[in-house]
Coordinates of C-alpha atoms and ligand atoms in Angstrom, one line a residue:
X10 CA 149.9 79.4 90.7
X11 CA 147.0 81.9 90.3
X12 CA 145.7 84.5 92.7
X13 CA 142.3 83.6 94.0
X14 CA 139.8 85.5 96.3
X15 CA 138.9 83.5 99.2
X16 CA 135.9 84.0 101.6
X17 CA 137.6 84.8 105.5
X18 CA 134.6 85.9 106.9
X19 CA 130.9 87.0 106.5
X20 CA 128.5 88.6 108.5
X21 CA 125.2 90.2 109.2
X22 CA 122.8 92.6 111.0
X23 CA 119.0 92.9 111.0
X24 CA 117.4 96.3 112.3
X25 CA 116.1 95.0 115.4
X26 CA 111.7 95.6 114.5
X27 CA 110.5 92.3 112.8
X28 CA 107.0 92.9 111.1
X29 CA 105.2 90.3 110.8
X30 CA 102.6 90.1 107.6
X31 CA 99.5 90.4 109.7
X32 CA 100.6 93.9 110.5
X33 CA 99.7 95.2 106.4
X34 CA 96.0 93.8 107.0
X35 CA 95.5 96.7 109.3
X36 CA 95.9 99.2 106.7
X37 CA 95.7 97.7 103.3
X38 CA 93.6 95.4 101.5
X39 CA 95.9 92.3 101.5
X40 CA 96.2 89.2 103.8
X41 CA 98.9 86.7 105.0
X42 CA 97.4 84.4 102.8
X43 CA 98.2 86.0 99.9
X44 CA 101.5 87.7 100.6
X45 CA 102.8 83.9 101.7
X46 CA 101.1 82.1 98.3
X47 CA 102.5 85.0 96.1
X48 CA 106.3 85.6 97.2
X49 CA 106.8 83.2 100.0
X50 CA 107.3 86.0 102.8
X51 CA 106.4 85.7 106.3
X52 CA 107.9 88.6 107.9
X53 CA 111.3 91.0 107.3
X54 CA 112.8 93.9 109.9
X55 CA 112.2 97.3 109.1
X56 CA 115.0 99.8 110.4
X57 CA 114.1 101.9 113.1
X58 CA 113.9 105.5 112.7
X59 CA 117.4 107.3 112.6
X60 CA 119.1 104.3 112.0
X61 CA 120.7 104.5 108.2
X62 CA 122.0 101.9 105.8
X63 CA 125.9 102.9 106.7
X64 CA 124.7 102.0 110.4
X65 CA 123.5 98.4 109.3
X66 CA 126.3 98.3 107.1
X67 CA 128.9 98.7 109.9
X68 CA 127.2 96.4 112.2
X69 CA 127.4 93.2 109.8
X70 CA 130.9 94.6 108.6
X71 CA 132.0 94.3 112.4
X72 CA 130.2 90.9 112.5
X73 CA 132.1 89.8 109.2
X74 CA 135.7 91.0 110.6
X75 CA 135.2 89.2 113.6
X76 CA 134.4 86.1 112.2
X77 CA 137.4 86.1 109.7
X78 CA 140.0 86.8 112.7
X79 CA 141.2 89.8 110.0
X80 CA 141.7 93.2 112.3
X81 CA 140.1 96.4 110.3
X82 CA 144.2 97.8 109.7
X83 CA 144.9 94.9 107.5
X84 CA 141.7 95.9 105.3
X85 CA 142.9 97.7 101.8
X86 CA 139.3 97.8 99.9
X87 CA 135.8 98.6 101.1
X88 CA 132.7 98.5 98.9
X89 CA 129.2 98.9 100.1
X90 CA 126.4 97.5 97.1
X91 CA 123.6 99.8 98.0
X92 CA 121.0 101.8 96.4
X93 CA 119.9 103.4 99.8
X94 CA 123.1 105.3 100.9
X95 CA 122.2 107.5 103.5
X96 CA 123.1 110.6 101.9
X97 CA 123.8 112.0 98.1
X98 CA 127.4 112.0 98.8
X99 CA 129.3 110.9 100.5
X100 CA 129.2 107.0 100.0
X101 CA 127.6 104.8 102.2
X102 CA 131.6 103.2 101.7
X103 CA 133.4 106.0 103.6
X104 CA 130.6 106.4 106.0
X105 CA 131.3 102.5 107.2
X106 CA 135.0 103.3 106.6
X107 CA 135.1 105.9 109.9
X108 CA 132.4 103.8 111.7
X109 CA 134.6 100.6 111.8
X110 CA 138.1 102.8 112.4
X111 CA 139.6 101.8 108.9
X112 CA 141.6 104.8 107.8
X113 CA 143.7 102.9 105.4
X114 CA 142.8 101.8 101.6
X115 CA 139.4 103.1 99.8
X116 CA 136.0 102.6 100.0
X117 CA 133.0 103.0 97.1
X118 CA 129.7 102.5 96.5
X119 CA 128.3 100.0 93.8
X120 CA 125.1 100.9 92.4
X121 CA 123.0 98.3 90.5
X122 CA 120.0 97.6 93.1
X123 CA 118.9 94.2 93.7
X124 CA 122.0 93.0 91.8
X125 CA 124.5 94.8 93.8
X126 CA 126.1 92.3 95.5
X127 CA 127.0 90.3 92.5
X128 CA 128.7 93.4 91.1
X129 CA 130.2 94.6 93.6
X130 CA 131.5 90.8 94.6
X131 CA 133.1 90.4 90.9
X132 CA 134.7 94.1 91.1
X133 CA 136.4 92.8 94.6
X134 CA 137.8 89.7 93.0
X135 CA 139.1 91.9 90.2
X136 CA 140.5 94.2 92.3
X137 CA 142.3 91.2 94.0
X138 CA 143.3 89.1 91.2
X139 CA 144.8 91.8 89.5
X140 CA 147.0 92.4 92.1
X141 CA 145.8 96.1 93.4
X142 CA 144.7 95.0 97.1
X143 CA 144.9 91.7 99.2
X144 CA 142.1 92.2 101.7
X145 CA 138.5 93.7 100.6
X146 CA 135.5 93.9 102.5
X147 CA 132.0 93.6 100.6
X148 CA 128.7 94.6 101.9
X149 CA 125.2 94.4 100.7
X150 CA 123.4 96.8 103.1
X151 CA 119.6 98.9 102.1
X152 CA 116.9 100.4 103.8
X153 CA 114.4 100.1 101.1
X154 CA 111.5 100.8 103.7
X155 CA 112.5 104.5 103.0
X156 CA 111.7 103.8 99.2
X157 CA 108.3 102.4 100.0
X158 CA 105.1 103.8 98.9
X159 CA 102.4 102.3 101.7
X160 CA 99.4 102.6 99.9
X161 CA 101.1 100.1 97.2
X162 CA 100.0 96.9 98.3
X163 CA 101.7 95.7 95.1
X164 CA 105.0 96.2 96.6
X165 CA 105.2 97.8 100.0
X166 CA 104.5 94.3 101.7
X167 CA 107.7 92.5 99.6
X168 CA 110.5 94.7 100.8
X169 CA 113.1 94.8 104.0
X170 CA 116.1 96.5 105.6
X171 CA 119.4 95.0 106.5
X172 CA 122.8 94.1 105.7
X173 CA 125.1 91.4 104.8
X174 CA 128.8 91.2 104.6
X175 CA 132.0 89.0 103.4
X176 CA 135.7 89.6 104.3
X177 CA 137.8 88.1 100.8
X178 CA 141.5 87.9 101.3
X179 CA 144.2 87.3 98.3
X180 CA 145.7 83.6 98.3
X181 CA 147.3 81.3 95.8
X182 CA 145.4 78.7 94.0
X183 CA 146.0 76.0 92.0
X184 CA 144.2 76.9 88.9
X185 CA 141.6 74.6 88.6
X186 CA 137.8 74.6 90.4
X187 CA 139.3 72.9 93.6
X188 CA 140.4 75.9 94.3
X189 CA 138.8 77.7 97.6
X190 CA 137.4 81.4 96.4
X191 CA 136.0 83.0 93.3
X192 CA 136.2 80.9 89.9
X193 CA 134.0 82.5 88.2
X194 CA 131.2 85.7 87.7
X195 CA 128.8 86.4 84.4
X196 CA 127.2 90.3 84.8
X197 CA 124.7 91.8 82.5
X198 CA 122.6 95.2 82.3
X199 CA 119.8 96.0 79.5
X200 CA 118.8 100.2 80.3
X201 CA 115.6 98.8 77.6
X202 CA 113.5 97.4 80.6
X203 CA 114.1 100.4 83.2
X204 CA 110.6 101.2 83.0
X205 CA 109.4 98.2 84.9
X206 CA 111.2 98.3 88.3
X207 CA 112.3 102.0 89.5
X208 CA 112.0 104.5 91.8
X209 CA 110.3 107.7 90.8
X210 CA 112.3 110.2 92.0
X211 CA 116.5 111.5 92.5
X212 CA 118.7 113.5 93.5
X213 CA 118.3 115.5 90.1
X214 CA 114.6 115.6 90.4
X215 CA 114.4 117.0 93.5
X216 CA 112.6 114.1 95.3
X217 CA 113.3 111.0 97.3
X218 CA 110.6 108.6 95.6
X219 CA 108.9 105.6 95.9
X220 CA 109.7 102.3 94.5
X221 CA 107.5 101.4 91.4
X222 CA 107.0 98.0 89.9
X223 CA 105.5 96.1 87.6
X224 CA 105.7 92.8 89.5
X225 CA 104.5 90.1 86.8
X226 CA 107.1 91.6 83.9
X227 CA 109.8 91.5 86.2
X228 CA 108.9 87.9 87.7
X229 CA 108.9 86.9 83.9
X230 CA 112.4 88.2 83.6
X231 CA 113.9 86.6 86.5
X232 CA 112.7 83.4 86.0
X233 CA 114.5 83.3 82.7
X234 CA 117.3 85.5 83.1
X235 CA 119.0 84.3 86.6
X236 CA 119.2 80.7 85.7
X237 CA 121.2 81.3 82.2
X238 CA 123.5 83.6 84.1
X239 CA 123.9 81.0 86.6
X240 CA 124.7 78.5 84.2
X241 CA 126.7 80.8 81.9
X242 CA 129.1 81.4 84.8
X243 CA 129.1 77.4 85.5
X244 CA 130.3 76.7 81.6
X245 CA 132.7 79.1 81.9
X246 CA 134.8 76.9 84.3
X247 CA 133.3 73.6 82.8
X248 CA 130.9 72.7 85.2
X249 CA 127.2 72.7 85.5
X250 CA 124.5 72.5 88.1
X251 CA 124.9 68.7 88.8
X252 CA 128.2 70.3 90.7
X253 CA 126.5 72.8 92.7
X254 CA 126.5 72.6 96.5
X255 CA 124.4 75.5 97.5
X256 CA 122.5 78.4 95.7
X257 CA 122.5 81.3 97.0
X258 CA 119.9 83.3 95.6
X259 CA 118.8 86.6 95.6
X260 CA 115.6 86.7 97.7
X261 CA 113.1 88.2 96.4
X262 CA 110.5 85.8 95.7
X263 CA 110.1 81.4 96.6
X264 CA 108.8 80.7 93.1
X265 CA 111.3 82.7 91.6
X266 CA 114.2 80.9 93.6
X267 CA 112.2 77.3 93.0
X268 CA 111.8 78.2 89.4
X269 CA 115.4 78.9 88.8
X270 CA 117.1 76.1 90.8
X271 CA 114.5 73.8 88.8
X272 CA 115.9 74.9 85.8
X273 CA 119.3 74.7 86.9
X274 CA 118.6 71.0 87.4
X275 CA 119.5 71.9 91.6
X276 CA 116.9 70.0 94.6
X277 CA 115.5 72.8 96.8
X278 CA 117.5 70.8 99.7
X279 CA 120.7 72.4 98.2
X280 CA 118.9 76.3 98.0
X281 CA 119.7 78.4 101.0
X282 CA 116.2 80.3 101.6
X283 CA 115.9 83.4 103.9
X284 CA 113.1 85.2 101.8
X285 CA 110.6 83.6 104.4
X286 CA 112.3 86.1 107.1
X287 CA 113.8 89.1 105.2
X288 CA 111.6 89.6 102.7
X289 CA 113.7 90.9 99.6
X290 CA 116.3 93.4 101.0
X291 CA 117.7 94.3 97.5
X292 CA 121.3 94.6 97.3
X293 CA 121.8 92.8 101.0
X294 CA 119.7 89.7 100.2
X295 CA 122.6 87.1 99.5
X296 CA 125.2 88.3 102.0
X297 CA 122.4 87.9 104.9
X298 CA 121.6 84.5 103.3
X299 CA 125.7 83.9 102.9
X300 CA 125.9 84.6 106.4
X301 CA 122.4 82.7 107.7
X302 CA 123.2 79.8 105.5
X303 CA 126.7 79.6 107.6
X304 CA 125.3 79.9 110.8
X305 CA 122.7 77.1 110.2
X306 CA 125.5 74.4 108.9
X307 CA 124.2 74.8 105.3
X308 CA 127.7 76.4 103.9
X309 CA 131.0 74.3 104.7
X310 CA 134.5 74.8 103.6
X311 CA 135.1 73.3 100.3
X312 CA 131.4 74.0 99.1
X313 CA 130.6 74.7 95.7
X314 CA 128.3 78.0 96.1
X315 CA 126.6 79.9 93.1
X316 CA 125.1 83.8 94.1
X317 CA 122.9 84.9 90.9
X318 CA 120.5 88.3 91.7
X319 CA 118.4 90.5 89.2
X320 CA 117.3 93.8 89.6
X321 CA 116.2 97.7 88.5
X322 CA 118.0 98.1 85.1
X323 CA 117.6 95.4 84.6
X324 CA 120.9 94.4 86.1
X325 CA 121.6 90.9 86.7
X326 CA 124.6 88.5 87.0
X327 CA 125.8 85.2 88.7
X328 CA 129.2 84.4 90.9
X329 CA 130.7 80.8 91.2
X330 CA 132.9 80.3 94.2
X331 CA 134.6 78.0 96.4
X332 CA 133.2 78.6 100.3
Ligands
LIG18 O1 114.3 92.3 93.8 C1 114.0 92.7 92.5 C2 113.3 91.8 91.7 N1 111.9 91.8 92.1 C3 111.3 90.7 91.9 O2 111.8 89.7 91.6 C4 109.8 90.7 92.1 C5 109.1 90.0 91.0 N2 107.7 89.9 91.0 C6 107.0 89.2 92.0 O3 107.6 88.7 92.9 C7 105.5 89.0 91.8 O4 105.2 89.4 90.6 C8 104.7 89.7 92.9 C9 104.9 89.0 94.3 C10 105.1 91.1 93.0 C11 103.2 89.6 92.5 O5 102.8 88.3 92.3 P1 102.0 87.9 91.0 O6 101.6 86.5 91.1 O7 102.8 88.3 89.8 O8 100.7 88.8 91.2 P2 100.1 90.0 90.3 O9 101.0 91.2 90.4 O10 99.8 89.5 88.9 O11 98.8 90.3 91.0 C12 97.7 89.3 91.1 C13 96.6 89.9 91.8 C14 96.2 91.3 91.2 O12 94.8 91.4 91.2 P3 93.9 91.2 89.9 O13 94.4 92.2 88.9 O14 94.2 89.8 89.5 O15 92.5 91.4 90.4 C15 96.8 92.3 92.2 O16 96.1 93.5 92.2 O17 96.9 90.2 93.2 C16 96.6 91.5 93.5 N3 97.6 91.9 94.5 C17 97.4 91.7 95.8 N4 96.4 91.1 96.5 C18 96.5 91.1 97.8 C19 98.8 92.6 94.3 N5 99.4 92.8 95.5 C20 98.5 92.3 96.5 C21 98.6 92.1 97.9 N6 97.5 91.5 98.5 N7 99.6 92.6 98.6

């Protein structure tokens, strides 16, 4: 027998404000058009003002909980993937921990921006396969409109706020890949190419910031990066993309996520896509598609699923599972 992590539950919450692209012609020199051609957004919600990440996060951790049947006692782990926590310290993890009444277990943050999720999905199933906890709950939750420089056209029209969650739960497998739950997770980091998405400011520079990027290098490093970690994960349990039900992407840009599930060998039919209506909400991107992709019939039990994200680092990394 070995000890798997299996999905329960997942869930999700948009800030209620949806802002449409028209709404950046107003003030900057950019169109619809060209917003749509380039990265495939339409629109994404922007959270409104007051309203922090640990409140988003608790709102699709309630939704996630729900869904899974699992009441918040029985939970032993909590980790939020954010790089927008709503305050230095403490983590956005024990602010969600009060919110939802779970005074049991622990709760940290994971910090590695767009790729957040991914960690902080392979650090739950290795806190569950090694035995330590038998009930985690995961969430992806930013409100990267607060990073936002608005006179950027470059990036302020690709970002969005919400949050996404997944309730796993400890269960015995057989071993093989027909087992439900996590199989399998590749994660990489290279500090060399920091310099091309980051935000130019901290705690220990005594400012907030404004995201910075150079769009085309990091396009060029996604396109080539997120497939190979996709597939590394895949060889790792002896399968490759001709087994894949659904990708779950990362959405952060439609050529990126047509690029790398052309490479991958996988239709677009079997790509869950969100970006047209989130925009890219960094670490919170593939639970709110994990949760969307559900809700639409995409994602049944038994489902072969791949999650693969890049990000500021660069961080990036892929997880295999069983849905
Ligand atoms: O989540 C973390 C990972 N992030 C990503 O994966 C984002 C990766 N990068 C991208 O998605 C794309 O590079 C962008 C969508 C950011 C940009 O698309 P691009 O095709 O790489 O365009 P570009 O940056 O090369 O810009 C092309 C032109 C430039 O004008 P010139 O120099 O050719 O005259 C830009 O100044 O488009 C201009 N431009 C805009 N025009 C209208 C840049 N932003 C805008 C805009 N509206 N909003």
């Amino acid at each position: 027998m070995t000890r798997r992590a299996i999905v329960r539950g997942v869930g999700h919450y948009l800030p209620e404000r949806v802002v449409p692209n028209s709404e950046f012609e107003t003030t900057l020199d950019t169109t619809d058009a060209w917003i749509q051609s380039r990265s495939g957004i339409e629109r994404r919600h922007f959270a409104a003002e007051g309203q922090t990440t640990s409140d988003l996060a608790a709102r699709a951790a309630e939704a996630a909980l729900a869904d899974s049947g699992i009441d918040v006692t029985a939970i032993d782990a909590l980790i939020v993937a954010t790089s927008t926590a709503d305050l230095t310290f403490p983590s956005a993890a024990t602010m969600v921990q009060s919110e939802i009444g779970m005074s049991n277990g622990f709760a940290f943050d994971v910090q590695a921006v767009c790729a957040g999720f991914v960690f902080a999905l392979a650090n739950a199933n290795a806190l569950i396969v090694s035995g330590q906890v038998e009930r985690v709950l995961v969430i992806g939750a930013e409100t990267f409109s607060r990073l936002m420089d608005w006179s950027d056209r470059g990036t302020c029209v690709l970002f969005g706020d919400g949050a996404g969650a997944l309730v796993l739960e400890a269960a015995e497998g057989s071993g093989d890949t027909t087992d439900r739950g996590i199989l399998s997770s590749d994660l990489h980091s290279d500090g060399r190419h920091r310099d091309i998405l980051y935000v130019d400011g901290g705690v220990s520079t005594h400012t907030t910031g404004h995201l910075r990027m150079q769009g085309k290098e990091v396009f060029r490093h996604a396109v080539e990066k997120l497939a190979s970690t996709a597939d590394a994960a895949l060889e790792k349990i002896g399968l490759n993309g001709a087994d894949v039900d659904w990708i779950v992407p990362h959405q952060a840009n439609l050529r990126i996520i047509k690029a790398t599930a052309q490479r991958m060998g996988v239709p677009m039919e079997r790509v869950v896509v969100t970006v047209q209506d989130h925009g890219n909400t960094s670490a919170a991107s593939i639970p709110l598609a994990l949760s969307v992709g559900k809700a639409r019939g995409q994602l049944t039990e038994g489902d072969l699923v791949v999650v693969e994200a890049i990000g500021g680092g660069l961080a990036w990394g892929s997880v295999v599972l069983r849905w």
